[in-house]
Amino acid sequence: MSVVLKFGGSSITKDGFETILNEIENNKGKKIVIVLSAVYNVTNILISLMERKLNYTIQNLVDIHYKLIEEIGLKHSFIDSLIEELNKDLYKEKVNKPKILSYGELLSTIILYEYLKKNNISSSLIDGTELIRSSFSMKEIIDNSCKSQNFYCDDCIFNYVEKNEIVITQGFITKTKDNYIYTLTRGGSDTTASLIASKLNSERLEIWTDVNGVFDADPNVIKNSNIINNLDYELCQEMAGMGAKVLHPYCIRPCQMKNIPIYIKNTYDSNNNNTIISSEYNNKLSLMLDRGNKVFNITSLNMWNDYGFVADIFLKFKNYSIDINIITTSQYSVLATTKEEDEDKIMSLKEELSRHYDVSLFNCDLISIIGRDIIQNKKIPHLFEKLNNHDKIYITHFSSNNMCLTFAISNEISAY
Ligand code: ADP
Ligand code: ASP
Ligand code: MG
């Protein structure tokens, strides 16, 4: 039997590595696959270096890793060749973005590998791009803007697990069908781990992070939020999709398909008050906040009683590869939210749409109430009453599965 243990960025610390040692002990006799993210903030630093922003230097990145290596009692020279390679890649004329991003996870995993070795634990460090593959070529990915659903875990994992008690691998990084390095979307290491657990038919997937579990609201934002101890896959999927950052939105499905329970655990708190995600039905109500969205409000009197507008508008979103989250339409207007961060793309789309329609663009946050049978829930009318007449709500959206009611609200007020 196997277990897959995934440790996120905030868990890659001296204390986090001690938790890994404990977990190796606790799972003795089982095959263990350990999936690591990059050290906290390292992916952000890599992005900033690529974009030639001046807020970080490569030395900042080196310092973070050297400090960790020193804290765990090792000598740091074993990462120097990787750093040198990164330096070269960063200053190539044509920067290979996914390759640069992969250095974060390459560095964290080699550090863990050396740490286990020092603690007399033998493990095998396997290249994550060999394990997680895309069924598409790079061109297909770019042309069709294929998303994380198109990734799978290769059969070669069986071989590695058969030959080794402990396998360490990088989350987040993958390879395309034609062997280009590619990455999942941000926070994607959870999905790497879930794809591996699903392939191996593991006993469980454990996501180790900096909170005890999935809460009914982000515990770092809402002080009196409560942990949800048992959560079913479907409800959890809605929560992950609407801002529960603790889980990458694509990581539920692979485990759900094989009915593998997902445990969320706190690297820094050994109590057992955690979340287990399984098929066991649950009808808790929770509140999700998804920050950093934009809402396009596209209007035209000509829309009334005519056809083709919606198709025309969304074709333009497609042409700029801009992903849409929430949509509402009326006789005269179409509203759509996106989390696209590329300001140039956003402004070009706005300009293009403005040639044909009246377009306004606002920053907004999405607040979602998630649960089962939302519309029958007695608390909902009260909520509408509270929000009534608020001119800063751009969209009220109710999902057809009766599980999610979302408000797109000006981020001036939703920060409170
Ligand atoms: P990791 O580095 O371990 O992958 P993440 O930052 O991706 O960690 O996810 C953990 C964070 O998710 C928590 O620190 C918390 O602020 C945030 N979060 C957002 N919504 C929720 C929620 N509903 N329940 C728990 N955590 C949440
Ligand atoms: N390191 C990547 C990120 O920061 C992947 C992950 O943490 O899961 O998005
Ligand atoms: Mg995460």
XYZ file of C-alpha atoms and ligand atoms in Angstrom:
453
model
C 0.000 0.000 0.000
C 1.183 3.561 -0.641
C 0.582 7.016 0.795
C 1.266 10.312 -0.933
C 2.375 13.202 1.284
C 2.445 16.692 -0.198
C 4.205 19.533 1.603
C 3.474 23.105 0.514
C 5.868 26.065 0.425
C 5.282 27.156 3.995
C 6.124 23.623 5.193
C 9.607 23.621 3.698
C 11.416 24.749 6.831
C 13.533 23.111 9.537
C 10.388 22.254 11.558
C 8.624 21.099 8.408
C 11.486 18.716 7.602
C 11.222 17.314 11.135
C 7.525 16.683 10.497
C 8.534 14.820 7.324
C 10.886 12.617 9.381
C 8.019 11.851 11.795
C 5.677 11.019 8.964
C 8.199 8.664 7.408
C 8.333 6.891 10.780
C 4.512 6.885 11.132
C 4.099 5.310 7.700
C 6.763 2.614 8.081
C 5.974 -0.457 6.034
C 4.166 1.543 3.350
C 5.511 2.977 0.141
C 5.791 6.739 0.595
C 5.736 9.329 -2.178
C 6.672 12.846 -0.999
C 5.690 15.734 -3.263
C 7.191 19.150 -2.532
C 6.383 22.687 -3.623
C 9.040 25.367 -3.861
C 10.080 27.086 -0.618
C 7.590 29.793 0.443
C 7.665 32.829 -1.908
C 10.313 31.319 -4.212
C 7.950 30.956 -7.198
C 6.986 34.624 -6.781
C 10.663 35.589 -6.756
C 11.321 33.562 -9.909
C 8.430 35.300 -11.677
C 9.725 38.670 -10.611
C 13.260 37.869 -11.820
C 11.890 36.764 -15.194
C 9.853 39.920 -15.522
C 12.991 41.920 -14.697
C 11.238 43.576 -11.791
C 13.728 45.081 -9.422
C 12.155 44.013 -6.126
C 14.269 40.826 -5.941
C 17.712 39.688 -7.036
C 18.993 36.178 -7.570
C 20.965 36.679 -4.364
C 17.660 36.860 -2.413
C 16.770 33.460 -3.804
C 20.199 32.037 -2.966
C 20.001 33.443 0.580
C 16.613 31.808 1.259
C 17.958 28.388 0.275
C 21.352 28.752 1.970
C 19.594 29.768 5.199
C 17.361 26.691 5.116
C 20.277 24.400 4.314
C 22.308 25.824 7.192
C 19.381 25.508 9.600
C 19.038 21.802 8.821
C 22.751 21.311 9.408
C 24.042 20.788 5.858
C 26.668 22.499 3.670
C 25.095 24.452 0.851
C 27.474 23.736 -2.029
C 25.240 20.965 -3.429
C 22.794 23.529 -4.830
C 25.414 25.726 -6.476
C 25.301 24.042 -9.897
C 21.497 24.439 -10.022
C 21.805 28.122 -9.122
C 24.405 28.585 -11.846
C 22.111 26.950 -14.398
C 19.225 29.153 -13.273
C 21.406 32.227 -13.657
C 22.259 31.250 -17.226
C 18.628 30.474 -18.090
C 17.459 33.787 -16.651
C 19.718 35.819 -18.900
C 19.090 33.944 -22.131
C 17.664 36.169 -24.847
C 14.458 34.158 -24.977
C 13.428 33.257 -21.451
C 11.814 29.819 -21.064
C 9.230 30.672 -18.401
C 8.144 27.161 -17.305
C 11.783 26.050 -17.139
C 12.680 28.977 -14.871
C 9.670 28.267 -12.645
C 10.760 24.653 -12.277
C 13.913 25.664 -10.360
C 11.877 26.390 -7.204
C 10.719 22.789 -6.892
C 14.073 21.382 -8.103
C 15.835 23.220 -5.286
C 13.423 22.249 -2.495
C 13.451 18.554 -3.424
C 17.218 18.230 -3.648
C 17.455 19.833 -0.201
C 15.014 17.292 1.266
C 16.852 14.441 -0.464
C 20.163 15.509 1.126
C 18.455 16.013 4.499
C 17.032 12.477 4.504
C 20.420 11.117 3.461
C 22.024 12.890 6.418
C 19.401 11.239 8.638
C 20.299 7.810 7.205
C 17.066 7.495 5.272
C 17.514 6.375 1.701
C 15.122 7.745 -0.860
C 14.978 8.210 -4.588
C 14.665 11.681 -6.099
C 12.559 11.414 -9.258
C 12.128 14.142 -11.844
C 8.533 15.389 -11.598
C 8.452 16.064 -15.349
C 8.893 12.344 -15.944
C 5.901 11.546 -13.745
C 3.342 14.196 -14.643
C 2.791 14.526 -18.356
C 0.449 16.454 -20.595
C -1.391 14.608 -23.328
C -0.892 17.724 -25.511
C 2.039 19.173 -27.391
C 3.278 22.687 -26.561
C 1.607 24.046 -29.714
C -1.709 22.434 -28.790
C -1.454 23.912 -25.305
C -0.775 27.405 -26.645
C -3.393 27.232 -29.423
C -6.153 25.749 -27.325
C -5.067 27.180 -23.991
C -5.431 23.645 -22.560
C -5.706 23.580 -18.802
C -4.587 21.324 -15.992
C -7.265 18.690 -16.656
C -5.097 17.417 -19.504
C -2.330 16.163 -17.240
C -1.861 12.592 -16.086
C 0.597 10.533 -14.073
C 2.752 8.256 -16.191
C 2.907 4.485 -15.589
C 6.624 4.789 -14.773
C 5.608 5.712 -11.199
C 4.838 2.002 -10.570
C 8.411 1.094 -11.336
C 9.858 3.759 -9.040
C 7.562 2.845 -6.172
C 8.292 -0.843 -6.574
C 12.037 -0.256 -6.349
C 12.051 2.355 -3.562
C 10.442 2.706 -0.152
C 10.524 6.499 -0.377
C 10.180 8.523 -3.564
C 10.651 12.307 -3.514
C 9.422 14.371 -6.437
C 8.631 17.946 -7.448
C 5.068 19.184 -7.554
C 3.873 21.708 -10.139
C 6.255 20.761 -12.968
C 5.361 18.614 -15.947
C 6.349 17.887 -19.529
C 4.291 18.185 -22.693
C 3.804 15.354 -25.179
C 6.734 16.754 -27.175
C 8.952 17.017 -24.072
C 8.873 20.709 -23.225
C 8.891 21.590 -19.530
C 5.534 23.003 -18.558
C 3.871 23.891 -15.256
C 0.459 23.469 -13.740
C -1.271 26.681 -12.665
C -0.207 28.357 -9.394
C -0.591 26.128 -6.345
C -0.558 23.085 -8.652
C 1.603 20.802 -6.475
C -1.599 19.603 -4.793
C -2.702 18.343 -8.192
C 0.625 16.609 -8.853
C 0.171 14.727 -5.573
C -3.440 13.876 -6.326
C -2.604 12.554 -9.807
C 0.109 10.327 -8.302
C -2.171 9.064 -5.493
C -4.876 8.282 -8.031
C -2.484 6.423 -10.327
C -1.095 4.352 -7.449
C -4.529 3.798 -5.955
C -2.982 5.000 -2.706
C -4.480 4.467 0.700
C -4.640 8.245 1.201
C -3.356 11.599 0.049
C -2.142 13.959 2.751
C -1.796 17.681 2.038
C 0.480 19.213 4.687
C 0.156 22.975 4.963
C 0.049 25.876 7.455
C -3.589 25.479 8.591
C -5.356 22.530 10.255
C -7.771 21.870 7.442
C -10.448 23.374 5.235
C -12.361 26.042 7.146
C -15.766 27.531 6.436
C -13.881 30.749 5.545
C -10.186 31.553 5.184
C -8.931 31.349 8.814
C -6.290 33.969 8.043
C -8.967 36.458 7.001
C -12.048 35.589 9.093
C -11.047 35.158 12.745
C -14.048 33.129 13.945
C -14.068 30.677 11.040
C -14.525 26.981 11.877
C -12.779 23.900 10.623
C -14.878 21.433 8.614
C -13.786 17.964 9.745
C -15.585 15.946 7.099
C -16.064 17.324 3.658
C -17.296 15.563 0.561
C -15.490 15.798 -2.760
C -18.204 17.774 -4.551
C -18.581 20.462 -1.923
C -14.829 20.719 -1.571
C -14.511 21.140 -5.340
C -16.875 24.126 -5.206
C -14.876 25.618 -2.328
C -11.516 25.127 -4.032
C -12.873 26.655 -7.238
C -14.183 29.720 -5.412
C -11.145 30.723 -3.397
C -10.279 28.099 -0.751
C -6.612 28.471 -1.649
C -5.663 25.596 0.647
C -6.474 23.228 -2.257
C -5.693 23.628 -5.955
C -9.004 23.410 -7.836
C -7.891 20.454 -9.997
C -6.663 18.303 -7.107
C -10.012 16.910 -5.981
C -11.090 15.021 -9.099
C -8.214 12.501 -9.467
C -8.724 11.257 -5.882
C -12.501 11.396 -6.180
C -12.336 9.084 -9.208
C -10.667 6.380 -7.095
C -12.433 7.260 -3.845
C -9.111 8.057 -2.146
C -9.509 10.168 1.007
C -7.634 13.468 1.136
C -6.377 14.533 4.581
C -5.449 18.168 5.190
C -2.884 18.470 7.981
C -0.965 21.219 9.688
C 2.816 20.820 9.521
C 3.162 22.879 12.710
C 0.319 21.470 14.803
C 0.170 17.778 15.559
C -3.376 17.732 16.972
C -5.863 15.638 15.059
C -8.498 18.270 14.458
C -8.110 18.082 10.687
C -10.192 17.793 7.535
C -10.855 14.551 5.725
C -12.285 14.854 2.236
C -14.124 11.763 1.078
C -17.381 10.687 -0.536
C -19.210 11.037 2.788
C -22.029 13.514 2.147
C -21.865 16.837 3.963
C -24.082 19.905 3.975
C -22.160 22.598 5.807
C -22.470 26.181 4.676
C -19.243 28.077 4.052
C -18.092 31.458 2.847
C -15.293 31.746 0.300
C -13.456 34.885 -0.676
C -11.596 35.044 -3.962
C -9.555 38.222 -4.237
C -7.982 39.931 -7.232
C -10.706 39.559 -9.859
C -11.816 42.005 -12.537
C -15.294 42.468 -13.881
C -16.084 43.547 -17.444
C -19.464 45.236 -17.828
C -20.315 45.187 -21.539
C -23.500 46.913 -22.629
C -25.249 47.869 -25.840
C -28.834 48.794 -26.566
C -28.509 46.858 -29.830
C -28.395 43.559 -27.945
C -32.111 43.597 -27.335
C -34.046 41.182 -29.553
C -31.030 40.343 -31.679
C -28.631 37.409 -31.745
C -24.894 36.701 -31.868
C -23.714 39.247 -29.262
C -22.754 36.783 -26.583
C -20.832 34.632 -29.074
C -19.066 37.716 -30.436
C -18.080 38.966 -26.972
C -16.746 35.625 -25.742
C -14.875 34.994 -28.964
C -12.886 38.121 -28.151
C -12.096 36.747 -24.661
C -10.963 33.518 -26.323
C -8.782 35.374 -28.836
C -6.929 37.075 -25.980
C -6.764 33.736 -24.011
C -8.587 35.338 -21.103
C -10.253 32.897 -18.784
C -13.734 33.774 -17.509
C -15.105 32.748 -14.102
C -18.607 34.112 -13.596
C -20.980 35.340 -16.295
C -24.387 36.985 -16.184
C -26.360 38.277 -19.143
C -29.430 40.457 -19.534
C -31.165 41.940 -22.578
C -28.677 44.803 -22.760
C -25.580 43.685 -20.968
C -23.073 40.936 -20.394
C -20.962 40.872 -17.222
C -17.977 38.578 -16.885
C -15.276 38.209 -14.250
C -11.716 37.087 -14.769
C -8.631 36.529 -12.640
C -6.282 37.370 -15.523
C -3.300 39.249 -14.096
C -1.727 40.405 -17.346
C -2.746 44.092 -17.486
C -1.653 44.441 -21.132
C -3.955 41.607 -22.202
C -6.827 43.049 -20.171
C -6.410 46.542 -21.624
C -6.118 45.226 -25.208
C -9.329 43.228 -24.768
C -11.082 46.253 -23.313
C -9.993 48.342 -26.273
C -11.174 45.703 -28.741
C -14.560 45.327 -27.025
C -14.940 49.111 -26.810
C -14.968 49.342 -30.617
C -18.402 47.703 -30.591
C -19.851 48.075 -27.081
C -19.848 50.317 -24.028
C -17.328 48.712 -21.715
C -16.442 49.402 -18.113
C -13.889 47.507 -16.092
C -13.644 47.275 -12.293
C -11.538 45.450 -9.734
C -13.652 43.138 -7.640
C -13.604 40.273 -5.154
C -15.864 37.254 -5.390
C -17.705 36.264 -2.239
C -19.397 32.880 -2.478
C -21.749 31.071 -0.157
C -21.183 27.375 -0.689
C -23.265 24.481 0.551
C -25.968 22.082 -0.527
C -29.508 23.200 -1.412
C -28.442 26.830 -1.070
C -31.700 28.269 -2.336
C -33.711 26.428 0.355
C -31.365 27.570 3.117
C -33.139 29.816 5.605
C -30.121 32.100 6.025
C -30.100 33.170 2.377
C -33.064 35.627 2.351
C -31.504 37.341 5.371
C -28.271 37.713 3.463
C -30.038 39.261 0.476
C -31.759 41.690 2.825
C -28.393 42.740 4.194
C -26.924 43.270 0.771
C -30.006 44.952 -0.638
C -29.448 48.354 -2.266
C -25.719 47.991 -2.181
C -24.533 49.749 -5.307
C -21.125 48.063 -5.162
C -22.397 44.600 -6.111
C -21.677 44.065 -9.784
C -22.945 40.507 -10.144
C -25.138 38.118 -8.199
C -24.726 34.641 -9.608
C -26.401 31.421 -8.604
C -24.912 28.167 -9.897
C -27.288 25.672 -11.431
C -26.114 22.852 -9.131
C -27.720 24.735 -6.197
C -24.345 24.715 -4.404
C -22.905 28.169 -4.932
C -24.201 31.723 -4.680
C -21.601 34.304 -5.700
C -21.455 38.070 -5.401
C -18.876 40.069 -7.327
C -18.282 43.046 -5.065
C -16.112 46.106 -5.428
C -12.921 45.287 -3.566
C -13.134 48.565 -1.695
C -15.830 47.060 0.531
C -15.191 43.334 0.375
C -11.885 43.804 2.162
C -13.929 44.368 5.322
P 0.757 25.678 0.797
O 1.983 26.538 0.706
O 0.845 24.688 1.911
O 0.348 25.063 -0.507
P -1.382 27.606 0.501
O -0.978 29.015 0.798
O -1.523 27.221 -0.918
O -0.393 26.648 1.293
O -2.763 27.272 1.233
C -2.910 27.489 2.615
C -3.629 28.803 2.839
O -4.940 28.733 2.270
C -3.889 29.107 4.300
O -2.792 29.746 4.887
C -5.148 29.978 4.249
O -4.867 31.342 4.451
C -5.670 29.794 2.826
N -7.101 29.494 2.769
C -8.012 30.152 1.973
N -9.236 29.686 2.164
C -9.149 28.691 3.101
C -10.102 27.841 3.722
N -11.389 27.908 3.411
N -9.654 26.946 4.627
C -8.343 26.864 4.948
N -7.394 27.658 4.398
C -7.784 28.565 3.484
N 5.447 26.594 -6.317
C 4.212 26.696 -7.063
C 3.451 27.956 -6.678
O 3.890 28.701 -5.826
C 3.353 25.469 -6.927
C 2.804 25.209 -5.546
O 3.212 25.829 -4.572
O 1.956 24.331 -5.432
O 2.420 28.216 -7.255
Mg -1.056 25.497 -1.996
